[in-house]
Short mmCIF file of C-alpha atoms in Angstrom, two decimals:
data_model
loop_
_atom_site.label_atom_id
_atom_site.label_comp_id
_atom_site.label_asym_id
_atom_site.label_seq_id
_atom_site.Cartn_x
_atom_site.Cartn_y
_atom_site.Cartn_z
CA UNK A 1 -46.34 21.68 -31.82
CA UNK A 2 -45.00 18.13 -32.10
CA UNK A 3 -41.75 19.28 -30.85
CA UNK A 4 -43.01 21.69 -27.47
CA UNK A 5 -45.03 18.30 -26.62
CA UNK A 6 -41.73 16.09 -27.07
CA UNK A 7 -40.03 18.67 -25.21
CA UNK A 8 -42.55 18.54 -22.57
CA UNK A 9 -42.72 15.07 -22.50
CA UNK A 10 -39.00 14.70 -21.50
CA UNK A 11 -38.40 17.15 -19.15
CA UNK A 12 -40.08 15.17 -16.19
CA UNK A 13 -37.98 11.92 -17.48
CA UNK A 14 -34.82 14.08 -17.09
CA UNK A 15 -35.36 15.64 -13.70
CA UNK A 16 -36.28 11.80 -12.25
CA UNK A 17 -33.07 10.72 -13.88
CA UNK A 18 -31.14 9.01 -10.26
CA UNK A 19 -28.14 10.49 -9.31
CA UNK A 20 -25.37 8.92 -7.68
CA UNK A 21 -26.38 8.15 -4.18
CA UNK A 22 -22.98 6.79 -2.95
CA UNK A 23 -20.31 4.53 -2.86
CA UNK A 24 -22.20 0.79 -3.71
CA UNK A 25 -20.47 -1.05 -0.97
CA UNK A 26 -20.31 -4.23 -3.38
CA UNK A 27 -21.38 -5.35 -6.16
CA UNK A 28 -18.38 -4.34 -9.45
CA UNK A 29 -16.42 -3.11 -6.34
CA UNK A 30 -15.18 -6.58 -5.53
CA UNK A 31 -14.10 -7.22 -9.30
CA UNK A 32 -11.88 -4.27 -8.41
CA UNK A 33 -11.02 -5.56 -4.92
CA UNK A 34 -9.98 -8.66 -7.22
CA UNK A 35 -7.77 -6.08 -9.59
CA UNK A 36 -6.60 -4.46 -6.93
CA UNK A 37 -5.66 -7.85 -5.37
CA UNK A 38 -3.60 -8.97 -8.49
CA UNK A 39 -1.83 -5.30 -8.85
CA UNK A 40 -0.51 -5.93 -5.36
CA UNK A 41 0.75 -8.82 -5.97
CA UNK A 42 1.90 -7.93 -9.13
CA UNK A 43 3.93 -5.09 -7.86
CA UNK A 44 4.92 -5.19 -4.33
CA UNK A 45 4.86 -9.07 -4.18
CA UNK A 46 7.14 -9.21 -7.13
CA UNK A 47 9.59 -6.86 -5.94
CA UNK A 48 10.08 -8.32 -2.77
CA UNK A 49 10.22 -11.75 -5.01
CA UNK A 50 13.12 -9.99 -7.12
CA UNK A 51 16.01 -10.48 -4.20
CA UNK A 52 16.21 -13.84 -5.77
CA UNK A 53 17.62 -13.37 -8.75
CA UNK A 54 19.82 -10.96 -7.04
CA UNK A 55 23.10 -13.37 -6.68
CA UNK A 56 22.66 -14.61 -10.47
CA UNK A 57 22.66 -11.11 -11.28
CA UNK A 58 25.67 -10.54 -9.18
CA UNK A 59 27.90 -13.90 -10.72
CA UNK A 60 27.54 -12.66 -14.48
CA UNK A 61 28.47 -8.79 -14.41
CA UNK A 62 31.18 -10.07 -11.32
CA UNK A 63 29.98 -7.23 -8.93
CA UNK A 64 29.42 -6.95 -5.30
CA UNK A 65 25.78 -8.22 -3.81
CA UNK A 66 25.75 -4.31 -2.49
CA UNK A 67 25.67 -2.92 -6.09
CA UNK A 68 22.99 -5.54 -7.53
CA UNK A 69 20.74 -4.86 -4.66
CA UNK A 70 20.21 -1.52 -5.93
CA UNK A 71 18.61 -2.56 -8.60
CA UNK A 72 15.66 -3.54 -6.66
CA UNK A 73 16.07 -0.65 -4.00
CA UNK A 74 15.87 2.07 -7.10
CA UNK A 75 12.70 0.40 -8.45
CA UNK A 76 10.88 0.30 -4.75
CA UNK A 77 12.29 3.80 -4.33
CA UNK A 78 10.82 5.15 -8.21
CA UNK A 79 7.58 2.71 -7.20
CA UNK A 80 7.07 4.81 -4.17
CA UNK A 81 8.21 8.35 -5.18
CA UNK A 82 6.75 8.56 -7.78
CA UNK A 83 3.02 7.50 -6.76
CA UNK A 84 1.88 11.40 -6.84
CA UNK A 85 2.40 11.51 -10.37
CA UNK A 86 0.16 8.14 -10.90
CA UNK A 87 -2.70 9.88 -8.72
CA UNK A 88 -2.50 13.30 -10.73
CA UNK A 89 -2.69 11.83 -14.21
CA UNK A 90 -5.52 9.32 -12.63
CA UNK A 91 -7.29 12.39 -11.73
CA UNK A 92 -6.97 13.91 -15.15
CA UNK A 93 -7.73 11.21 -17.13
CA UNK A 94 -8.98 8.20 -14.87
CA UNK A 95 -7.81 5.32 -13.14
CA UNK A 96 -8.08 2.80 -16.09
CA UNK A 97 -5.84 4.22 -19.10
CA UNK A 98 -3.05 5.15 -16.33
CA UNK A 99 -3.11 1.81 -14.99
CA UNK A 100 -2.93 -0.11 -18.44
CA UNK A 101 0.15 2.35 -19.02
CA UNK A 102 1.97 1.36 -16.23
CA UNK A 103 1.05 -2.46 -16.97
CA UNK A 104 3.48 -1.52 -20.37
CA UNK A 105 5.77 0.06 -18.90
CA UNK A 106 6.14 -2.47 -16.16
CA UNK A 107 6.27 -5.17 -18.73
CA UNK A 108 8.67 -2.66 -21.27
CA UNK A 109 11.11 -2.54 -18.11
CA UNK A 110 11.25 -6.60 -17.67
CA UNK A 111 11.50 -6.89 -21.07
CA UNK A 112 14.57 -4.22 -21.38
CA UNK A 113 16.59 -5.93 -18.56
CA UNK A 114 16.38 -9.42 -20.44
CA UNK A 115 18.89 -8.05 -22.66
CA UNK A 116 20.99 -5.63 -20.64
CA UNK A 117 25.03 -5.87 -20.94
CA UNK A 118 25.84 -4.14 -17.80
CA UNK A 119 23.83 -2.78 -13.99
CA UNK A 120 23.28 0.23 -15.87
CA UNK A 121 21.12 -1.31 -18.59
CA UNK A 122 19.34 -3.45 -15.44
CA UNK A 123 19.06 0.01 -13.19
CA UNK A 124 17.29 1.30 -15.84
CA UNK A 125 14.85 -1.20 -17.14
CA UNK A 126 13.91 -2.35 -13.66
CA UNK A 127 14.42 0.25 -11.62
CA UNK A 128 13.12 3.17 -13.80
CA UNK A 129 10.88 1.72 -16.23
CA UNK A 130 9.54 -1.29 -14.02
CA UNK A 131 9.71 1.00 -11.15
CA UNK A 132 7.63 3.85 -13.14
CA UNK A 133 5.24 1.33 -14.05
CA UNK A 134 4.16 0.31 -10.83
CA UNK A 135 3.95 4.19 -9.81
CA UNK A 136 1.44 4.39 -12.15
CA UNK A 137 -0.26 1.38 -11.09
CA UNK A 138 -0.81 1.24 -7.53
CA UNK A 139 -2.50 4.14 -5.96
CA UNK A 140 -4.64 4.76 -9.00
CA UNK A 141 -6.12 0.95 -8.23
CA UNK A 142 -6.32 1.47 -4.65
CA UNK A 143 -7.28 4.64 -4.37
CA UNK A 144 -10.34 3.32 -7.00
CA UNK A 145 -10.99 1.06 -4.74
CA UNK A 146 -11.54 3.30 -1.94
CA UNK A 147 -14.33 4.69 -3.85
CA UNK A 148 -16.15 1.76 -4.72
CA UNK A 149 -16.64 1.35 -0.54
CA UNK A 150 -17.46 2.96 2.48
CA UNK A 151 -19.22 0.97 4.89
CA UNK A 152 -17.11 -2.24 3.84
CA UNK A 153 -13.76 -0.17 2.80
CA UNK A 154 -11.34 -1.20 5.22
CA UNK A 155 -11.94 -4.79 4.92
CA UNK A 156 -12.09 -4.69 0.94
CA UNK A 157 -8.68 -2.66 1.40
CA UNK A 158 -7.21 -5.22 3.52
CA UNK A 159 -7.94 -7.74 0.93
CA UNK A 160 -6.43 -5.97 -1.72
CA UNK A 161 -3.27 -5.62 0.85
CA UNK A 162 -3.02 -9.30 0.91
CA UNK A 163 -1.71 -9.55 -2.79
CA UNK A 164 1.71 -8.90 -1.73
CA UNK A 165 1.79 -11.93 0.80
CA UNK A 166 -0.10 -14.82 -1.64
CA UNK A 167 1.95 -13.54 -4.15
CA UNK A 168 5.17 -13.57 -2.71
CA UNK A 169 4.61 -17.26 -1.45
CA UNK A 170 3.02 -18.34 -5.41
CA UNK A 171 6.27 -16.38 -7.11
CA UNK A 172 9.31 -16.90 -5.06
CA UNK A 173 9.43 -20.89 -5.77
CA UNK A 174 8.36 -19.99 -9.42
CA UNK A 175 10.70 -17.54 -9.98
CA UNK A 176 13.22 -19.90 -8.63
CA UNK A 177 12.26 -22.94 -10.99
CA UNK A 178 12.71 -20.09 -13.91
CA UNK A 179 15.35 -18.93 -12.56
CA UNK A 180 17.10 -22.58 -12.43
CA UNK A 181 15.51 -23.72 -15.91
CA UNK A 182 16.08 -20.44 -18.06
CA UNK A 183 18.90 -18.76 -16.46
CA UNK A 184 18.21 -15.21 -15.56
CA UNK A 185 17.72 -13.52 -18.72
CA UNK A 186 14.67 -16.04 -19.47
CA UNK A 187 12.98 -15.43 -16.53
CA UNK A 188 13.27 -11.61 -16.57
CA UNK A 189 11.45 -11.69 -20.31
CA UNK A 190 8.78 -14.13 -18.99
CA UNK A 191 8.57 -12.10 -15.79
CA UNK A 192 7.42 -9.48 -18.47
CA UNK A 193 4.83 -11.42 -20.19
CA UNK A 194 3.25 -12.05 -16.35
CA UNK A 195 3.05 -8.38 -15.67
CA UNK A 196 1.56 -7.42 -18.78
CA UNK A 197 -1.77 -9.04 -16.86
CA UNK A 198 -1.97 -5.12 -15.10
CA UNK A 199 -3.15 -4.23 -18.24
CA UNK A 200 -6.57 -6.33 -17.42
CA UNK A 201 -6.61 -5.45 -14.51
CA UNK A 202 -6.47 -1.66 -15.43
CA UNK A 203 -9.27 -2.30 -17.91
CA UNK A 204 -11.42 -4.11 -14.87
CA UNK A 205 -11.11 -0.22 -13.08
CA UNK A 206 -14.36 1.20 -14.01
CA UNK A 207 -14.67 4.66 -13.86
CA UNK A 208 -17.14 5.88 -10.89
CA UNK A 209 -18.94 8.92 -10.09
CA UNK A 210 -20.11 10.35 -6.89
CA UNK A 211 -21.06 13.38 -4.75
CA UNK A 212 -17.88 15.47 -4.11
CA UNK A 213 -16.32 14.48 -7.28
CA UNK A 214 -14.77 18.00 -8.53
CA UNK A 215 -16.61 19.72 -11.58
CA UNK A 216 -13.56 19.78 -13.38
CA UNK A 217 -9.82 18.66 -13.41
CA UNK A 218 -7.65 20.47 -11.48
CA UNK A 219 -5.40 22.81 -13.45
CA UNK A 220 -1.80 23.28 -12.74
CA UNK A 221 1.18 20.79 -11.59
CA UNK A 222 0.66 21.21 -7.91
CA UNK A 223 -3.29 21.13 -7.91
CA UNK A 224 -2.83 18.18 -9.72
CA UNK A 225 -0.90 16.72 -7.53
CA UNK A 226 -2.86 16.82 -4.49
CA UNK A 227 -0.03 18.94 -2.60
CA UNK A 228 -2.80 21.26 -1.13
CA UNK A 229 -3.60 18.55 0.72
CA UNK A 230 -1.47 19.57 3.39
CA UNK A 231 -2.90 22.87 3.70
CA UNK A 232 -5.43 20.50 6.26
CA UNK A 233 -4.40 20.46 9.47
CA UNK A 234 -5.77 16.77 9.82
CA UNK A 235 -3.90 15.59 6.87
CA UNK A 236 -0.20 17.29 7.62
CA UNK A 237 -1.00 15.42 10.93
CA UNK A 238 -1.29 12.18 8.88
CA UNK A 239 1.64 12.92 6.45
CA UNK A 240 4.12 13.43 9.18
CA UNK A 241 3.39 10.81 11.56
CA UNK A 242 3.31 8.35 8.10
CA UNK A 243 6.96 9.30 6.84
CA UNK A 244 7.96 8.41 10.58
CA UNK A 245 6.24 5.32 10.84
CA UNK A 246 7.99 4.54 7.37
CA UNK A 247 10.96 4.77 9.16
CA UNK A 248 11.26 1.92 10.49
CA UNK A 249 8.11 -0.05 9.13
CA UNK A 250 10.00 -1.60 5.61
CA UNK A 251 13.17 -2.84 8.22
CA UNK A 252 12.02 -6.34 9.07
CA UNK A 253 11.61 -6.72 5.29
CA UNK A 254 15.43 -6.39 4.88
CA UNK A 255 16.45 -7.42 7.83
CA UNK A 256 14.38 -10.35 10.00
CA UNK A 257 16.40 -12.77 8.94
CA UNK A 258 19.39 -12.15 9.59
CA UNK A 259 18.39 -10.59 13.02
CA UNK A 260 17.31 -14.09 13.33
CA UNK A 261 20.83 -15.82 12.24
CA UNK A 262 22.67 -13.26 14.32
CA UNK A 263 20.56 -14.70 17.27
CA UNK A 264 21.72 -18.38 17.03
CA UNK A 265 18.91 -19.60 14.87
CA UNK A 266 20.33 -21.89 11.77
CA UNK A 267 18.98 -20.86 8.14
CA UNK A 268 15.90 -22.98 8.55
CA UNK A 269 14.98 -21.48 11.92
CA UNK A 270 15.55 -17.57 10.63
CA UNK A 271 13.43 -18.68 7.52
CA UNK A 272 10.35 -19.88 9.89
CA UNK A 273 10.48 -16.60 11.78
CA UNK A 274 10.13 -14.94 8.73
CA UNK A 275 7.30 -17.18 7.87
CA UNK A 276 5.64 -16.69 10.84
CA UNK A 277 5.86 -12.85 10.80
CA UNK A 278 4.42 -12.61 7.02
CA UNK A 279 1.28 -15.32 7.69
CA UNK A 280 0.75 -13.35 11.17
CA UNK A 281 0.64 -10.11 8.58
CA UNK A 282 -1.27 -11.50 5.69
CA UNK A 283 -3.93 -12.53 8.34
CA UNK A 284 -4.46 -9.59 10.36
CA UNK A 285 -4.92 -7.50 7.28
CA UNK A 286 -8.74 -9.19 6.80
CA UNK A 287 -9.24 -9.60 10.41
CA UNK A 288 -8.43 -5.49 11.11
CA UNK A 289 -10.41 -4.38 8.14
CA UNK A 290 -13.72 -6.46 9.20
CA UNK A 291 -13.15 -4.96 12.76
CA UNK A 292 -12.48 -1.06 11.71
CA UNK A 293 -15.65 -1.59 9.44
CA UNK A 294 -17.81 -2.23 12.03
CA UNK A 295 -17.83 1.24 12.71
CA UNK A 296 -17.07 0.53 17.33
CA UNK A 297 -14.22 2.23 17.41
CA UNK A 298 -12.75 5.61 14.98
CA UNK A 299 -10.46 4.75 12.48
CA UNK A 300 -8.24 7.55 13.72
CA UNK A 301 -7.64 5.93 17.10
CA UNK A 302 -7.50 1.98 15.69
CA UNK A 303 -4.86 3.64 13.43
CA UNK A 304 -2.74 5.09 16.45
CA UNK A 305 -2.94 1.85 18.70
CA UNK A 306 -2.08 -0.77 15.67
CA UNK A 307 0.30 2.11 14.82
CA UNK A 308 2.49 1.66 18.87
CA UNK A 309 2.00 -2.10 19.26
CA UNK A 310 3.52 -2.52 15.84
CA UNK A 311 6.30 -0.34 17.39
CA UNK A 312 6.42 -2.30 20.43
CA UNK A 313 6.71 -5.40 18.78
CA UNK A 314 9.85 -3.74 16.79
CA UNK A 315 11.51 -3.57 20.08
CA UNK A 316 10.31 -6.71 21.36
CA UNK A 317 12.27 -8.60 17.90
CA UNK A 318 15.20 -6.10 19.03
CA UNK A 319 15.45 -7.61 22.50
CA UNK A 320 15.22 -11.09 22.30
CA UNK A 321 18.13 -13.10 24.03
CA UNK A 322 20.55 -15.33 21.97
CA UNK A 323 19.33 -19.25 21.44
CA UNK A 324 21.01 -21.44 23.85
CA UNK A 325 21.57 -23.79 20.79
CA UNK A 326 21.10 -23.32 16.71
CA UNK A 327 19.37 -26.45 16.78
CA UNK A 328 16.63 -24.84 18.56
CA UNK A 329 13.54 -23.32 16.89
CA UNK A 330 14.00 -19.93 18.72
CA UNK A 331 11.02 -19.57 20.48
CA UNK A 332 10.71 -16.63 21.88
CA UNK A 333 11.82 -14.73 18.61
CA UNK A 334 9.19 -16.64 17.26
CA UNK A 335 6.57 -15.31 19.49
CA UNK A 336 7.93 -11.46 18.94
CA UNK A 337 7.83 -11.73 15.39
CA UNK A 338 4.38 -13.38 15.30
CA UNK A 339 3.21 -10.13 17.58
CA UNK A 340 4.67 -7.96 15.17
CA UNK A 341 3.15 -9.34 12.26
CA UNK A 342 -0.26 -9.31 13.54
CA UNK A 343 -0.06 -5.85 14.55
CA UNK A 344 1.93 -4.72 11.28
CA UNK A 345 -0.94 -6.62 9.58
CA UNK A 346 -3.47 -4.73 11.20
CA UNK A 347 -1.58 -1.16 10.35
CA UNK A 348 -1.90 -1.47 7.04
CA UNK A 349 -5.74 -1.34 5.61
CA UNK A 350 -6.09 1.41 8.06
CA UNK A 351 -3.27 3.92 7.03
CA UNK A 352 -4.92 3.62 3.52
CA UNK A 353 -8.29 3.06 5.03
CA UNK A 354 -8.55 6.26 6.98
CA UNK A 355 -7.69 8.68 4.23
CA UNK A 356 -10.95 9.58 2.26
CA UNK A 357 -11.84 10.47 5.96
CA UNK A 358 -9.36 13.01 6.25
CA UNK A 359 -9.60 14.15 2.06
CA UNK A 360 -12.76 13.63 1.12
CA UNK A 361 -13.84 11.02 -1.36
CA UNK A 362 -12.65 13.62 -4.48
CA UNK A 363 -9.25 13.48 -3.06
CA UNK A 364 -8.57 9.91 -2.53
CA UNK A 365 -6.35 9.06 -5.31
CA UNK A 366 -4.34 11.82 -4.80
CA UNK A 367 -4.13 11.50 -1.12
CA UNK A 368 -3.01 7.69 -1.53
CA UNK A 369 -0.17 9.00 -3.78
CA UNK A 370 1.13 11.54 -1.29
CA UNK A 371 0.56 8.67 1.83
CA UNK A 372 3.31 6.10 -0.77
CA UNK A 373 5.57 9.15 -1.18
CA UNK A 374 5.71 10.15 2.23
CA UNK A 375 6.44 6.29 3.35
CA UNK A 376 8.76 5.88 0.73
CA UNK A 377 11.00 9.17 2.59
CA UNK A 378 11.10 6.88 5.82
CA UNK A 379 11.83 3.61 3.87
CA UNK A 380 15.19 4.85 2.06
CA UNK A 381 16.47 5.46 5.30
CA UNK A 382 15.49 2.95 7.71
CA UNK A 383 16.96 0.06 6.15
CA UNK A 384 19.97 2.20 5.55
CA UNK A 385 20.04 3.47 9.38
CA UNK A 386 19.66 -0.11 10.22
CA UNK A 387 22.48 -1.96 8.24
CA UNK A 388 25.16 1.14 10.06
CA UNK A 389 24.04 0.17 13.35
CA UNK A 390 24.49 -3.26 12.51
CA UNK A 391 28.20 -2.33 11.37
CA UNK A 392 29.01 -0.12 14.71
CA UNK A 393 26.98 -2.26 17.10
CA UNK A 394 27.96 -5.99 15.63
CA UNK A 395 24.14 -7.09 16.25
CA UNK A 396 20.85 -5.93 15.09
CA UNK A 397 19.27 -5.04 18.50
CA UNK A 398 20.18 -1.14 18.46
CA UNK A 399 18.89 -1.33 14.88
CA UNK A 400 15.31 -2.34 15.93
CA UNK A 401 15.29 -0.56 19.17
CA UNK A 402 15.90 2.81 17.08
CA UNK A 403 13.42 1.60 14.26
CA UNK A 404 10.91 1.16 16.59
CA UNK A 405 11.23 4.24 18.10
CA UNK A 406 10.26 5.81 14.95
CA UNK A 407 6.91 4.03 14.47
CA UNK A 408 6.10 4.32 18.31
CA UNK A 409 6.75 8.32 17.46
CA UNK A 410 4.96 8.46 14.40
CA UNK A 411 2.12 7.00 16.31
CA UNK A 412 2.11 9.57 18.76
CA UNK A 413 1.74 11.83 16.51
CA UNK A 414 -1.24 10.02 14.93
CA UNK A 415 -3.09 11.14 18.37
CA UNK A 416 -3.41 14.47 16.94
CA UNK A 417 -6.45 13.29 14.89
CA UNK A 418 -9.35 14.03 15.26
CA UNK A 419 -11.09 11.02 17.08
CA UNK A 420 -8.07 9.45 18.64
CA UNK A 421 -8.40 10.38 21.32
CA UNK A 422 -11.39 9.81 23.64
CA UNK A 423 -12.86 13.11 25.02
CA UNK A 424 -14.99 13.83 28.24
CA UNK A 425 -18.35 13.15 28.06
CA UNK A 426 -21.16 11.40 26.12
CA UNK A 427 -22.29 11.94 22.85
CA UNK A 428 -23.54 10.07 19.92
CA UNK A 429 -21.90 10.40 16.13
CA UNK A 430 -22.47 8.05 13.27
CA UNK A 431 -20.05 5.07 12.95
CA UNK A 432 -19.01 5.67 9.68
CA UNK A 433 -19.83 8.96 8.28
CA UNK A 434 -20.38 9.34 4.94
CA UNK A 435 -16.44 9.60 2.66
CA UNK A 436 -17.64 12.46 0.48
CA UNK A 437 -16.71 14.98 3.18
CA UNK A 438 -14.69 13.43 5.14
CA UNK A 439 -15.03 12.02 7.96
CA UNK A 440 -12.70 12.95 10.01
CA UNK A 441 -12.62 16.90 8.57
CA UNK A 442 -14.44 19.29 10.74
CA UNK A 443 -17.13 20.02 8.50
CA UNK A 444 -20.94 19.38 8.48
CA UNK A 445 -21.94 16.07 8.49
CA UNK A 446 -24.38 14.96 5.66
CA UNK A 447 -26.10 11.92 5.58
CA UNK A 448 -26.13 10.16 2.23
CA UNK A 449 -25.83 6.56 3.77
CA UNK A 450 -28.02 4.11 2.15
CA UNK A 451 -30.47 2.68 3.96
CA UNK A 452 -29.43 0.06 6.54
CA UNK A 453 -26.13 1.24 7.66
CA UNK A 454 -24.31 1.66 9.96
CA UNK A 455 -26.12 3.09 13.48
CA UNK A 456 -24.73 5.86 15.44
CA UNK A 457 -22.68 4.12 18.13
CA UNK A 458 -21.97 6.64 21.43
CA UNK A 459 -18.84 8.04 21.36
CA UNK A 460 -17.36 11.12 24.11
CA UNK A 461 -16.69 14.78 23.45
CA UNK A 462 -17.18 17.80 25.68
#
């Protein structure tokens, strides 16, 4: 009798047991904005970092400055390629024990290269291991992330995104003062004791449930990796107009500067434009997300228009005239790569912004994988593309003129969402539907907004 009464007694307690109502917009999700934060910088900001130790690398195994750089080209190349595989196994197992993997690995592959005898021993270690590591670390964090937000996503991505610029301005001077005070092998093996700090900031990725979640794991290699993803119209529309933009989006990274020398501008002057380009960046990234999160305007279409003006400022670097003198500050290269590092700024919280919008919320970290893969196809050959038309032209200007080309067609194609492009008459839809079905997927929408968000704003449609 007890027992029936216990059992009785619980059974209301159970059924008013809350479910998860949402992403929480706040709260733990900035700790892992702050994670996500340090694995950006951690990853992308150390790599770009790496080019330093380049020429030391180059002096003591006497080869060419062509060979060394691919050590850091094959570890941005694994990094990227490799992303899908970091999304599936966070989707079998969570974010968390993947990304404290890859923290080891990353700090394994440092560690390895310390001691290596020839480029073979250093494309290994950094480029497979190190590069493997961060596969494993960066979509699973930002794709966590994602979850943790809806309302408020963009802007905590963009915040996230600015790891790689504070950390390439704190690390390239310290790597430098290691590099000058332990010779290269020293600062490789404490380069590995720095990254092993992934492995807190794995542990800081608490595990989150929410409506759409799947019931279970998906089985099989390709479920697991997200590749029916493209089965969605939306989504193919995404992939292919990302792999273009990566075309010619990672070129000013490898070559600004000396654009910038081959237009008259002395060292100095070609590192300022470089400066000005990255701050110009690093800054739009908050201002863009706090702008696409106030829900005026579809992600889709802010995605397409940051998308062409980062395009047009390509070809606005490619077309700037020659200084009159080298003594000069180069002014209107100045100005072109200021507008092109606002509006690359701005691109980049909303290409990872707008993807639980076109994959659901369940599909986020898998989606985030495909999105590196797919702009890691159009970075191994734009910088590539670039440096031949440098040889065959004997300037950079063709080089950005066809790079550009590639983002201003990628963004083009971007007008194929749905939502950006404004239709014919008046209607009102909510400003930021809810991420667990996607909110740019043609499906039914379902409110499970907390109270207090965002209000419908009027948008057009026929």
């Amino acid at each position: 009798m007890w027992r029936l009464h216990s059992q009785v007694f619980l059974l209301p307690q159970t059924a008013m047991t809350p479910k998860p109502a949402g992403p929480p917009d706040g709260g733990w999700g900035w700790v892992v904005a702050a994670a996500a934060f340090a694995v950006n910088g951690l990853s992308y900001g150390l790599l770009r970092s790496l080019g330093l130790a380049l020429p030391d690398l180059a002096e003591h195994f006497d080869r060419s400055a062509q060979d060394t750089a691919w050590v850091s080209a094959l570890a941005l190349a694994v990094q990227q390629a490799a992303s899908p595989v970091g999304s599936a196994l966070s989707t079998r197992w969570g974010a968390r024990p993947v990304v404290m993997v890859g923290g080891v690995l990353t700090s394994l592959g440092f560690v390895f290269s310390a001691f290596a005898r020839s480029l073979l021993h250093l494309y290994f270690g950094l480029g497979v291991l190190a590069g493997s590591g961060w596969a494993l670390v960066f979509a699973p964090a930002l794709g966590t992330l994602s979850r943790y937000f809806s309302r408020r996503r963009v802007l905590a991505m963009g915040l996230a995104l600015t790891g790689n610029g504070v950390s390439s301005l704190l690390l390239a001077p310290a790597l430098q003062f290691l590099l000058d005070t332990f010779g290269w092998r020293g600062a490789l093996l404490l380069l590995g004791a720095i990254t092993l700090h992934l492995i807190a900031c794995g542990a800081l990725l608490r595990p989150l449930t929410l409506p759409g979640d799947p019931q279970a794991p998906p089985r099989g290699p390709l479920a697991a990796l997200g590749l029916g993803l493209f089965t969605r119209r939306a989504f193919s529309v995404f992939a292919l107009g990302t792999a273009l933009v990566g075309g010619g989006y990672f070129v000013p990274y490898v070559h600004l500067a000396p654009h910038a020398l081959d237009r008259g501008l002395e060292g100095y002057g070609a590192a300022l434009v470089v400066a000005v380009a990255a701050v110009g960046d690093a800054g739009a990234r908050l201002v863009c997300g706090w702008l696409a999160d106030q829900g005026w305007v579809p992600l889709s279409r802010l995605l397409a228009v940051f998308g062409a003006l980062t395009g047009l400022g390509l070809l606005a670097v490619g077309l700037v005239p020659v200084a009159r003198s080298k003594e000069g500050w180069g002014g209107p290269l100045l100005a072109a790569a200021g507008a092109y590092g606002l509006s690359a700024g701005s691109y980049a919280p909303l290409v990872f912004g707008v993807i639980p919008g076109l994959v659901g919320i369940g599909g986020v970290v898998q989606g985030t994988g495909l999105m590196l893969m797919l702009m890691s196809l159009g970075g191994l050959l734009g910088p590539p593309l670039s440096g031949f038309l440098r040889d065959e032209t004997g300037d950079f200007t063709a080089s950005f003129l066809v790079c550009g080309s590639f983002i201003l067609s990628g963004s083009f194609i971007y007008t194929g969402l749905p939502g950006a492009l404004p239709s014919c008459g008046a209607a009102s839809q909510p400003a930021a539907p809810p991420p667990e079905s996607g909110e740019l997927l043609p499906a039914p929408q379902v409110a499970l907004l907390s109270a207090g968000g965002p209000h419908s704003t009027p948008d057009t449609t026929c």
